[in-house]
Each structure stands twice: as C-alpha cells, then as structure tokens.
Backbone as JSON, one array per atom type, in Angstrom:
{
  "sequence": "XXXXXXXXXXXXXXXXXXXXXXXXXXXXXXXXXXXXXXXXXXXXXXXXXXXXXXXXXXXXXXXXXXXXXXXXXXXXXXXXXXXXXXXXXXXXXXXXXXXXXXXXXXXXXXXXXXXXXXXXXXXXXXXXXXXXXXXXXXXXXXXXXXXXXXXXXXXXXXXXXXXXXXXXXXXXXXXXXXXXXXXXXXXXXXXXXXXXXXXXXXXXXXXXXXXXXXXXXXXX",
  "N": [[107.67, 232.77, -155.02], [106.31, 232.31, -152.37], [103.72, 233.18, -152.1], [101.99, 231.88, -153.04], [102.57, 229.63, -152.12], [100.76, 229.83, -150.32], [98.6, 230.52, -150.52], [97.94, 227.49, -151.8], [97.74, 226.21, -149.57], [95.98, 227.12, -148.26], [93.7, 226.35, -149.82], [93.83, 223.54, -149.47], [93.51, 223.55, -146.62], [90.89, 224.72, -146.86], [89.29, 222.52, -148.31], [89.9, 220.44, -146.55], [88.74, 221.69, -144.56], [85.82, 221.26, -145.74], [85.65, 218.62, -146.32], [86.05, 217.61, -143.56], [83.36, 219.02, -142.67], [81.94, 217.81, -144.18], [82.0, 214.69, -143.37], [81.11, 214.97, -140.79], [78.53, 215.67, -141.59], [77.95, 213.21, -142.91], [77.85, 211.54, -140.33], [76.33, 212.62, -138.37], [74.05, 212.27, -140.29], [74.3, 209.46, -140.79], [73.75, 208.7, -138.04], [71.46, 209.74, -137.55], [70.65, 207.75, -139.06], [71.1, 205.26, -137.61], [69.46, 205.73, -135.34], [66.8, 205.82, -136.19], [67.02, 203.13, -137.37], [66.41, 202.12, -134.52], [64.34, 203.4, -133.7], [62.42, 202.03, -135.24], [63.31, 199.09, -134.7], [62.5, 199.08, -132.39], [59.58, 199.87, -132.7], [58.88, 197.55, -133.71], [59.64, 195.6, -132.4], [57.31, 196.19, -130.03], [55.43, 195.56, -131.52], [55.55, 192.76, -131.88], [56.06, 192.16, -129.69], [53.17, 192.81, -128.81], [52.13, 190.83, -130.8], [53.05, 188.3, -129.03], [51.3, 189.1, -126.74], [48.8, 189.06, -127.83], [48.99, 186.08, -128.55], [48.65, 184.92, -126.5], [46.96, 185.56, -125.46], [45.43, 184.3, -127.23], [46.13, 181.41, -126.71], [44.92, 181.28, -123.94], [42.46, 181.62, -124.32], [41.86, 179.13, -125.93], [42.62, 177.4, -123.58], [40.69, 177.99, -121.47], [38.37, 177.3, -123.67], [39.28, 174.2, -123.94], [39.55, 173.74, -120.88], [36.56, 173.99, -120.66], [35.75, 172.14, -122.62], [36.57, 169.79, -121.0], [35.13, 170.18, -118.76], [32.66, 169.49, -119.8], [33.51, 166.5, -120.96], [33.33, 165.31, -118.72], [30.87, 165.76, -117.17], [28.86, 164.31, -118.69], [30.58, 162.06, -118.7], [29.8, 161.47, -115.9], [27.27, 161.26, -116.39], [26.61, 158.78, -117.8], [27.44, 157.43, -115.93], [25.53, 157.71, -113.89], [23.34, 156.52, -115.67], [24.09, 153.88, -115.88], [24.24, 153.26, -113.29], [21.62, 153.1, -112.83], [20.89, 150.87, -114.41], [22.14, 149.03, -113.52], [21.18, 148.84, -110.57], [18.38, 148.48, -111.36], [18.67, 145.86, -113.03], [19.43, 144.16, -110.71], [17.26, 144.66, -109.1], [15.86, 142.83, -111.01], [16.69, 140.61, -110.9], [16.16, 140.04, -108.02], [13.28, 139.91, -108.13], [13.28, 137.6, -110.22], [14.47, 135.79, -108.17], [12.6, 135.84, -106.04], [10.32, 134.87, -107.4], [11.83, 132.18, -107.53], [11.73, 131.18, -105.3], [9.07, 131.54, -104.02], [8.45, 128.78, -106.06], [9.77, 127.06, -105.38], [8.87, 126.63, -102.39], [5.95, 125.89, -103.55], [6.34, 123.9, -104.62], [7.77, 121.87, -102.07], [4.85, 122.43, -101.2], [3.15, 120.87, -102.38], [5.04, 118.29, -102.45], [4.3, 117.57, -100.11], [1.65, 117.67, -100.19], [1.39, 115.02, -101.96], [3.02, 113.51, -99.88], [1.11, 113.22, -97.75], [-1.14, 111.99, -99.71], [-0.29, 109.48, -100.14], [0.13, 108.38, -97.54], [-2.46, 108.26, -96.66], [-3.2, 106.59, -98.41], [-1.72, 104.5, -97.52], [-2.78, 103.49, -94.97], [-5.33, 103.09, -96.26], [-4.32, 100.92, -97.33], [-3.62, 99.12, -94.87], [-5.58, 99.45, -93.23], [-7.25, 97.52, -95.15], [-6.03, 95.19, -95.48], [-6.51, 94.5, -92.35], [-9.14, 93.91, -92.74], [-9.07, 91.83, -94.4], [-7.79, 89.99, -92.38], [-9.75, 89.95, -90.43], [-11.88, 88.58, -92.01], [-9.95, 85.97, -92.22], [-10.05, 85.03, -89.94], [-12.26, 85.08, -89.2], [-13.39, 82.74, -90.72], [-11.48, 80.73, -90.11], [-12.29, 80.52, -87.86], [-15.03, 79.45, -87.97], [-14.7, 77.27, -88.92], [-13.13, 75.52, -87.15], [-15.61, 75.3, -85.64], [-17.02, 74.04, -87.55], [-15.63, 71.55, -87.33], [-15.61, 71.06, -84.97], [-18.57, 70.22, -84.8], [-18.5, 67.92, -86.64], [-17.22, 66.38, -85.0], [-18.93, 66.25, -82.67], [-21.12, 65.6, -83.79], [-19.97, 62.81, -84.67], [-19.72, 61.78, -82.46], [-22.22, 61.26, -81.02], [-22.86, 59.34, -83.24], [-21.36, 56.88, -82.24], [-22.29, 56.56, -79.59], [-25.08, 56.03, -80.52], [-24.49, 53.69, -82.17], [-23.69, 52.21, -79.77], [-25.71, 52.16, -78.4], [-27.64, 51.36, -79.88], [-26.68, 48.3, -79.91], [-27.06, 47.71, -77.38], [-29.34, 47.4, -77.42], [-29.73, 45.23, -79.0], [-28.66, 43.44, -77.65], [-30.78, 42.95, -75.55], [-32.81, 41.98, -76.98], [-31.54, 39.84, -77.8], [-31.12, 38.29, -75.01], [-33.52, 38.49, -73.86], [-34.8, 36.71, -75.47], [-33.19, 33.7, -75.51], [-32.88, 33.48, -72.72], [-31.29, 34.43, -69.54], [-27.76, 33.51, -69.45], [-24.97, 33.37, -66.48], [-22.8, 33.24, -68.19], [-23.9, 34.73, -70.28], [-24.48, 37.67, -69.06], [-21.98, 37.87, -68.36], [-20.76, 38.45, -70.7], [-22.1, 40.37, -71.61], [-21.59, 42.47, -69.82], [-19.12, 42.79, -70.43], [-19.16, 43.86, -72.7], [-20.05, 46.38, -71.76], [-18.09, 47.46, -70.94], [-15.36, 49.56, -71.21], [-14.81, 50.6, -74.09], [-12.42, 48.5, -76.39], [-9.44, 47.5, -77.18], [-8.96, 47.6, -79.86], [-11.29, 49.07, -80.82], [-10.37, 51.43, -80.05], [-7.77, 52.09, -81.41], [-9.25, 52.45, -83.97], [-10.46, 54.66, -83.4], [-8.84, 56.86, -82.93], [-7.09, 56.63, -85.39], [-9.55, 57.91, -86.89], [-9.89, 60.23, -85.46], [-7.18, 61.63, -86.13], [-7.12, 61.65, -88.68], [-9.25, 63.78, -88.42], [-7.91, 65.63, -87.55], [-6.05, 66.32, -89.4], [-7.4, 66.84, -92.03], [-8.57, 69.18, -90.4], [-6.31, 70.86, -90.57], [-5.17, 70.91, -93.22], [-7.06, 72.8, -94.5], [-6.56, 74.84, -92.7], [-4.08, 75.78, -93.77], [-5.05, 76.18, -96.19]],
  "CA": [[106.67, 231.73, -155.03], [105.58, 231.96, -151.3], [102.73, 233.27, -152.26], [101.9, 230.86, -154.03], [102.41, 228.21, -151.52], [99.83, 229.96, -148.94], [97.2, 229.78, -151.36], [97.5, 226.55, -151.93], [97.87, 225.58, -148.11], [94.53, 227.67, -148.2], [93.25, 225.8, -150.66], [94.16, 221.92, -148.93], [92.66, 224.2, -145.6], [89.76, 224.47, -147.53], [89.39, 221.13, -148.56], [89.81, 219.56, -145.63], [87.53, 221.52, -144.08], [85.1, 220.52, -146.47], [85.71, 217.69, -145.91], [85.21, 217.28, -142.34], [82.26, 219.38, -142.81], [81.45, 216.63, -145.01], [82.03, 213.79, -142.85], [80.23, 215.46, -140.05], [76.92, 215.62, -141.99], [77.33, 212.2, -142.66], [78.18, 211.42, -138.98], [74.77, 213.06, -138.4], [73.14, 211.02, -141.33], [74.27, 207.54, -139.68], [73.23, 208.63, -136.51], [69.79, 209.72, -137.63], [70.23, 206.03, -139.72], [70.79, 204.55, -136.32], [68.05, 206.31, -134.75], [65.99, 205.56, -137.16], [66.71, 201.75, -137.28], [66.66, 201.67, -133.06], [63.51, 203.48, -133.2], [62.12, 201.17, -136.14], [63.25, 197.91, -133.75], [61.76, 199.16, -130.56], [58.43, 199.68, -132.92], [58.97, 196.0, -134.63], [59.63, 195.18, -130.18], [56.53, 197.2, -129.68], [54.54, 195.02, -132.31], [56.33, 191.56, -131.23], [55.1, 192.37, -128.09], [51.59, 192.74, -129.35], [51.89, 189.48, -131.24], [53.4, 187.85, -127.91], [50.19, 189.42, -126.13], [47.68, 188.12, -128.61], [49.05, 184.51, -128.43], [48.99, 184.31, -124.72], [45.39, 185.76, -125.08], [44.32, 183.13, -127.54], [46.19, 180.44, -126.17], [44.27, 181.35, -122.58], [40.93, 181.38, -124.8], [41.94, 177.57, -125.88], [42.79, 176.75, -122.37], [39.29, 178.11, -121.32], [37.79, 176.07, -124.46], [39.95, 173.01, -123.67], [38.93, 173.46, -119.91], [35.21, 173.57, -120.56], [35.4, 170.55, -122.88], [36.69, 168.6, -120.14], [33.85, 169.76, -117.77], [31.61, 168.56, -120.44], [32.99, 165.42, -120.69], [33.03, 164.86, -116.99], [29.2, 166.02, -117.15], [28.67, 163.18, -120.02], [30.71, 160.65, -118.22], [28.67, 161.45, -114.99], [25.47, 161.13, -116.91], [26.98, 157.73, -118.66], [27.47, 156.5, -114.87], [24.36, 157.37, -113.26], [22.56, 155.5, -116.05], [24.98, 152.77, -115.7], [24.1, 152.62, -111.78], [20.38, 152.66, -113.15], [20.87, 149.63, -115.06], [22.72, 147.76, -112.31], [19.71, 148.72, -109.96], [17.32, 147.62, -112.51], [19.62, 144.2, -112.87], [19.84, 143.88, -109.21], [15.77, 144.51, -108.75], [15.07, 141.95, -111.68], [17.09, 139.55, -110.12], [15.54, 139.74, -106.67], [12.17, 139.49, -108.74], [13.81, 136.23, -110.21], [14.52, 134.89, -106.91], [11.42, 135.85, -105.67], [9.81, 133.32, -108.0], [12.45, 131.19, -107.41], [11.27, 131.28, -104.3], [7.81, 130.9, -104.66], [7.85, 127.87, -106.81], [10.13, 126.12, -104.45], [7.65, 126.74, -101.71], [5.21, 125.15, -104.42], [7.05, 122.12, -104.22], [7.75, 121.71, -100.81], [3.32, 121.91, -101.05], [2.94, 119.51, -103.82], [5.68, 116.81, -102.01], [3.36, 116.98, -98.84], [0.27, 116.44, -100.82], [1.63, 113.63, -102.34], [2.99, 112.48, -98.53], [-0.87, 112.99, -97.47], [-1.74, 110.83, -100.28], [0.93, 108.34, -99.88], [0.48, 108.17, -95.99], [-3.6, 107.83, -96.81], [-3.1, 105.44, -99.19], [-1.08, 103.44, -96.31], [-3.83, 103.45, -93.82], [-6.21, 102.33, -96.72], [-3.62, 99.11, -96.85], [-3.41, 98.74, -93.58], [-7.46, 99.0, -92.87], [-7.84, 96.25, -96.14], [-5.34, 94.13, -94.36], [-6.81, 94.27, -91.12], [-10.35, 93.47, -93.37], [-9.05, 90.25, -94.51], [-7.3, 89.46, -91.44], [-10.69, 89.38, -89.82], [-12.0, 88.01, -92.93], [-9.51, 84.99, -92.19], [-9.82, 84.7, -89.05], [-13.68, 84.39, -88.84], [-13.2, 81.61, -91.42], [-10.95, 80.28, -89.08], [-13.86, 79.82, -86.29], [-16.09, 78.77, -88.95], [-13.95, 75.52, -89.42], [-12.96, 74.82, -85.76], [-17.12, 75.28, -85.02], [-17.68, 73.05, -88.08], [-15.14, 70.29, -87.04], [-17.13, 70.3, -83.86], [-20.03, 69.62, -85.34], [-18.43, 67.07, -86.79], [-16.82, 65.63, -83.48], [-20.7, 65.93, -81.71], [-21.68, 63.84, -84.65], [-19.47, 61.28, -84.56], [-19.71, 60.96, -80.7], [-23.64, 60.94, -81.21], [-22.96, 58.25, -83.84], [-20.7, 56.09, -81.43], [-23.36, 56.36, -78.31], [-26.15, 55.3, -81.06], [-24.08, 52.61, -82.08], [-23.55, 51.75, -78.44], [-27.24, 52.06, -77.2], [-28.17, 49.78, -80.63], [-25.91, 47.03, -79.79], [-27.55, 47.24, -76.22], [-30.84, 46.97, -77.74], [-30.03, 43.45, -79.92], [-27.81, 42.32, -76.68], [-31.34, 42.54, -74.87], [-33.44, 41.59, -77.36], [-31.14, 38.44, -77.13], [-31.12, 37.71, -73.51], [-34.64, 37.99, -73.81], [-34.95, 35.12, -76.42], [-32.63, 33.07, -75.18], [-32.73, 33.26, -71.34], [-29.93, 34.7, -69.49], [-26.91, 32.74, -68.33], [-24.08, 33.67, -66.46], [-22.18, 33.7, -69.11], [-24.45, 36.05, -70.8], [-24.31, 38.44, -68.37], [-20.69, 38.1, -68.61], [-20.6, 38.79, -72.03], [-23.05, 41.67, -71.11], [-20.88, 43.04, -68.75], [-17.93, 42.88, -71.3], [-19.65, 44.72, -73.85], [-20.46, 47.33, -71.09], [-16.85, 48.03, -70.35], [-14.47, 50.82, -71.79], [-14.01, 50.56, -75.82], [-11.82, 47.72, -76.83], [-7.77, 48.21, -77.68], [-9.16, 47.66, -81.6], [-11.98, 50.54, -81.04], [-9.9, 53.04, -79.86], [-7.23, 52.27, -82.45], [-9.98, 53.21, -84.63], [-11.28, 56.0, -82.84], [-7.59, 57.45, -82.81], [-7.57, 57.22, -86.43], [-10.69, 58.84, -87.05], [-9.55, 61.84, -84.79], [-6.09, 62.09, -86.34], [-7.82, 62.0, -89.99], [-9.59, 64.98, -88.51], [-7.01, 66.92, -87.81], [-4.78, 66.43, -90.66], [-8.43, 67.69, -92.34], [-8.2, 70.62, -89.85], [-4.57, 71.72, -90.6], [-5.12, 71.63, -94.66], [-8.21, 73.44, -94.25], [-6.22, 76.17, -92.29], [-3.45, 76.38, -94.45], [-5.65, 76.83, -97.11]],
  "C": [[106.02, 231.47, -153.74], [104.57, 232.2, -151.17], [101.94, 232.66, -152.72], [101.27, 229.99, -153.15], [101.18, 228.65, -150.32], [98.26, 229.59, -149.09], [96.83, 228.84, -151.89], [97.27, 225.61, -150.47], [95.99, 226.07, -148.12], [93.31, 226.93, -148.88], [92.8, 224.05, -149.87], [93.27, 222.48, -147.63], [91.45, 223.65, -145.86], [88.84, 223.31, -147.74], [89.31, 220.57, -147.63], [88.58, 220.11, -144.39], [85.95, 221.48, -144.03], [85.25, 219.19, -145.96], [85.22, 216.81, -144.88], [83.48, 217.41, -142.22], [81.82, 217.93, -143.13], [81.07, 215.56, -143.83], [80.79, 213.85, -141.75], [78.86, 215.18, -140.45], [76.68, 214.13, -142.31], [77.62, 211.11, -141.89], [76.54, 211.22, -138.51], [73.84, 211.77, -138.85], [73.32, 209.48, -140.98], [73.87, 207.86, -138.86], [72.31, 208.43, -136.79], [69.35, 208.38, -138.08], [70.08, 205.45, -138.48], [69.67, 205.08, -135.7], [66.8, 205.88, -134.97], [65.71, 203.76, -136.68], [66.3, 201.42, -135.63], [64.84, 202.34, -133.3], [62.08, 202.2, -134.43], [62.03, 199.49, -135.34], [62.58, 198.18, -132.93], [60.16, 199.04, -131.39], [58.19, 197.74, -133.19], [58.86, 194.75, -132.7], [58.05, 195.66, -129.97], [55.61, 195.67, -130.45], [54.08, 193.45, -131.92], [55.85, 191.59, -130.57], [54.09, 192.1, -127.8], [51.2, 191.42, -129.41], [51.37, 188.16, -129.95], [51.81, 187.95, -127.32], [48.63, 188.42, -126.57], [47.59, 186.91, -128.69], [48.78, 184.13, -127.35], [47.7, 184.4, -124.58], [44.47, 184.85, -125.97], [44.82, 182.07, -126.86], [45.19, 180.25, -124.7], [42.71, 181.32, -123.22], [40.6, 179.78, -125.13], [42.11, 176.76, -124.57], [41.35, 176.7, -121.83], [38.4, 176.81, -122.25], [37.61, 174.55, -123.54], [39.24, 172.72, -122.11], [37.1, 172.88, -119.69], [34.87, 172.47, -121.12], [35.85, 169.49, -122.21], [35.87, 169.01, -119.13], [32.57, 169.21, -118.42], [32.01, 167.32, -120.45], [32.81, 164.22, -119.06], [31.83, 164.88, -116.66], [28.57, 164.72, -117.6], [29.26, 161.99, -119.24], [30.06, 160.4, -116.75], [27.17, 160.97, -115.46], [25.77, 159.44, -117.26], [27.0, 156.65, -117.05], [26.16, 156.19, -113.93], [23.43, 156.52, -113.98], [22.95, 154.25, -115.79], [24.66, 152.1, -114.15], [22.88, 152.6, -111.68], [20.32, 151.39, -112.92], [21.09, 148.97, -114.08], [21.56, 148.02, -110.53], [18.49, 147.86, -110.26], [17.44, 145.88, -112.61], [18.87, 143.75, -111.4], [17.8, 143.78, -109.09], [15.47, 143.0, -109.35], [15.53, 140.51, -111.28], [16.53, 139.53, -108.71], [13.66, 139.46, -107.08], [12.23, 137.79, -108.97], [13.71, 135.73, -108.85], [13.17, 134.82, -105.79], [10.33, 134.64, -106.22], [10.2, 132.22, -107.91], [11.63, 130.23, -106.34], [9.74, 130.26, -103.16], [7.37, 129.24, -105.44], [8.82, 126.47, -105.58], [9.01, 126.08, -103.02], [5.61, 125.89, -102.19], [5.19, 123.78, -104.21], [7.16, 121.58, -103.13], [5.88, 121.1, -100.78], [2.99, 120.63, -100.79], [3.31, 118.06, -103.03], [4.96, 116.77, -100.46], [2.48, 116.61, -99.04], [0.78, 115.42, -100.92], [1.91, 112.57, -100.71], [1.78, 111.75, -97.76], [-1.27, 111.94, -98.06], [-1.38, 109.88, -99.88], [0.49, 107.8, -97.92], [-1.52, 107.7, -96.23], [-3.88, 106.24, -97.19], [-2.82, 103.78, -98.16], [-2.39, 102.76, -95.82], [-4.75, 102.5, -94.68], [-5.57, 100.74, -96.85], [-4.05, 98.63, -95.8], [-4.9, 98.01, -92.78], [-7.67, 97.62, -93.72], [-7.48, 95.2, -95.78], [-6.01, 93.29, -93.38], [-8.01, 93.68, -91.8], [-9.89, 91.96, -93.36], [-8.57, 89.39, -93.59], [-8.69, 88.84, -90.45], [-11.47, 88.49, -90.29], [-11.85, 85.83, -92.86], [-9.99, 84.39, -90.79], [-11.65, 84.22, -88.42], [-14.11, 82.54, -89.83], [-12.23, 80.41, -90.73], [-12.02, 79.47, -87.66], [-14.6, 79.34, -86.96], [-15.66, 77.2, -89.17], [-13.57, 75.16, -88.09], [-14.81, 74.86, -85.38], [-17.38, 73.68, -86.27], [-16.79, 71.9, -87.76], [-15.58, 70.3, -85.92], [-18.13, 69.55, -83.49], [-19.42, 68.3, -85.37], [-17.84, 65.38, -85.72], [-18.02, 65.44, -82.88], [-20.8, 64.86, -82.81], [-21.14, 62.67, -84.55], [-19.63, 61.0, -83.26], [-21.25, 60.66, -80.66], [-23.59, 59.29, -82.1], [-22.76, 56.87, -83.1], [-21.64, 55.71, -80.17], [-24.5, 55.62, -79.4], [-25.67, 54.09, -81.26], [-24.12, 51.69, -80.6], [-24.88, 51.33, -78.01], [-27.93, 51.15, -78.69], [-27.86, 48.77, -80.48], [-26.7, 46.74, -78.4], [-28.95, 47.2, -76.67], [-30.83, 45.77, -78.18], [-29.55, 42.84, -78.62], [-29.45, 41.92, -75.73], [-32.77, 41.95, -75.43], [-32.9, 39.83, -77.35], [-30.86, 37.73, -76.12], [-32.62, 37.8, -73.5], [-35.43, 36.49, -74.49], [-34.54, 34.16, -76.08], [-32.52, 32.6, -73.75], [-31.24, 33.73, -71.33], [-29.27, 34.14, -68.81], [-25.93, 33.8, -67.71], [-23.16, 34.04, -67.43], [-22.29, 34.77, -70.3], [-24.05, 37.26, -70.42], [-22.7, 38.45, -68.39], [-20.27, 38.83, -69.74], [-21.14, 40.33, -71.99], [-22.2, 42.54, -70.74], [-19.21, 43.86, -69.27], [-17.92, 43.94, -71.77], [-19.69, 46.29, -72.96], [-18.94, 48.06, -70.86], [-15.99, 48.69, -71.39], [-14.28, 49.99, -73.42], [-12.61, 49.25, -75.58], [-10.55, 48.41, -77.49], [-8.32, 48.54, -79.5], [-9.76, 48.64, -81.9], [-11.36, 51.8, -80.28], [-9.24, 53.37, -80.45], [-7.87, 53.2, -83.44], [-10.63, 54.51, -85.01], [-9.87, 57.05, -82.87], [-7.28, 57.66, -84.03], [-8.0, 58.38, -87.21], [-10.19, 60.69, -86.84], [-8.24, 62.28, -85.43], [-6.48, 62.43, -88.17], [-8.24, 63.83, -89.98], [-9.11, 66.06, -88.54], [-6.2, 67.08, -88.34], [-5.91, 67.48, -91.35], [-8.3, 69.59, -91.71], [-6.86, 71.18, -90.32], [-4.44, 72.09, -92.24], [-6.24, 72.42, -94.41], [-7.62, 75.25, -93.95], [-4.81, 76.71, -93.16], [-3.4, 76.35, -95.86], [-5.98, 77.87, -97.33]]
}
C-alpha cells in the first residue's frame, strides 16, 4: 500500500498547491482592490480638492461683492453727508438772513424812537415858547393895572388940589364980603396948613382901598 500513500501525499501536494496558487491570485485581487480603492480616494482627494478650490474662489468673489457694497455704501453715506452739510449751510445762511432783518428792523426802531424824541422834544419847546407867550401876556397886563392905578392916584391927587384951590376960592370970596379980621386970617392960615388928622385918616383909607383893589386885580 505505499504506493498508494505517495499518490495521495501527491494528491494533498497538489491541493495545497492549488491552493496557495489560489490564495495568491486572490492576494493579487485585494491588492489590485486596494489599489483600486487608494487610487479611487486620491481621485475623490483630487475632486475634494477642487470643491475646496471652488469655495475659496466663490467665497473670495463674495468678499469682493461684500467689499464693493460697502464702498458703495460709504459713497451713499458720503453723498447723504455732503447734502446734510448743504442743508446746515443753507440753515446757517437763512439764519444770518433772519438776523439780518432782525437787525434791520431794530435799527428801524432805534429811528422811529428818535423821531418821536424830535417830536416830543419839539413839542416841549412849543410849551415852553406858549408859556413864555402868556407869561408876557401876564405880565404886560400886569403894567397895564399898575399904569391904570396911577391914573387913578393922578386923579385923585388932581381931585384933592381942586378941592383945595375951590375951598380957597369961597375962603376969598368970603374975606372979600365980609372984611378981613385977624381972626380970619387965622382961620385962613389954618385952612392953609398940612391936611387935618381926620383928612389923612381918610386919605389913608382911600389909598389902602386901592391897594387891596391892586392885589385882587393881580391875583386875578
């Protein structure tokens, strides 16, 4: 039977190196699988990559964007300020316009309240002149009444001498009629001498009458 057993050793030989064979090829066949999948990742890396690339290159196109819409609105809020420092020019002018009139009308006034002083200070003077009018007014009315109580003083002293120089006309029409005595001539002589205490009483009177007359007169 050893023959037997060689050809079956030959056989299990066989077999096993089938076998290996075997294994071998699909040793190989994973590898090439690995190969495969490594060169499959590195493409899928390769692609990734790409992707990666393309995002970085739009995101940098939005940054650009994004950048230019903030130099527009920096443009826009520049434009928004220079009108803005218009306006407050404009303001600022129309107010110095304002005050300009202000100005003006106070300067008006100031005029106006000197005319009126002019008037006012005219006006005075015309007092003052109308015043002085009636002052002279009074005051010639004044001499008018001391001239006419004059008069009336000449008259009465005219009256008093006529009286006087009539009484010496009957005294000599009666020393002519009668003859003259001593005692005539005494009597004569009497008559001839200064006013009597009774006619000056009288005469004192008279004159004090007058000038009570004079004093209402003047402060009439």
């Amino acid at each position: 039977g050893g023959g037997g057993d060689v050809h079956e050793v030959g056989l299990i030989l066989q077999e096993v190196t089938h076998a290996l064979h075997h294994l071998n090829k699909n040793k190989q066949v994973h590898h090439l699988n690995k190969n495969k999948q490594v060169h499959h990742l590195n493409k899928n890396k390769q692609v990734h990559h790409l992707n990666k690339n393309k995002q970085v290159h739009h995101l940098n196109k939005n940054k650009q964007v994004h950048h230019l819409n903030k130099i527009k609105q920096v443009h826009h809020l520049n434009k928004i300020k220079q009108v803005h420092h218009l306006n407050k020019i404009e303001q600022v002018h129309h107010l110095n316009k304002i005050k300009q009139v202000h100005h003006l009308n106070k300067i008006k006034q100031v005029h106006h309240l000197n005319k009126n002083k002019q008037v006012h200070h005219l006006n005075k003077i015309k007092q003052v002149h109308h015043l002085n009018k009636i002052k002279q007014v009074h005051h010639l009315n004044k001499n008018k009444q001391v001239h006419h109580l004059n008069k009336i003083k000449q008259v009465h002293h005219l009256n008093k001498i006529k009286q006087v120089h009539h009484l010496n006309k009957i005294e000599q029409v009666c020393s002519e009629s009668h003859g003259s005595t001593t005692n005539e001539y005494r009597d004569e002589a009497s008559f001839h001498q200064p006013m009597s205490k009774h006619d000056r009483q009288s005469e004192s009177s008279d004159e004090a009458r007058l000038r009570h007359d004079q004093k209402h007169n003047i402060n009439q």
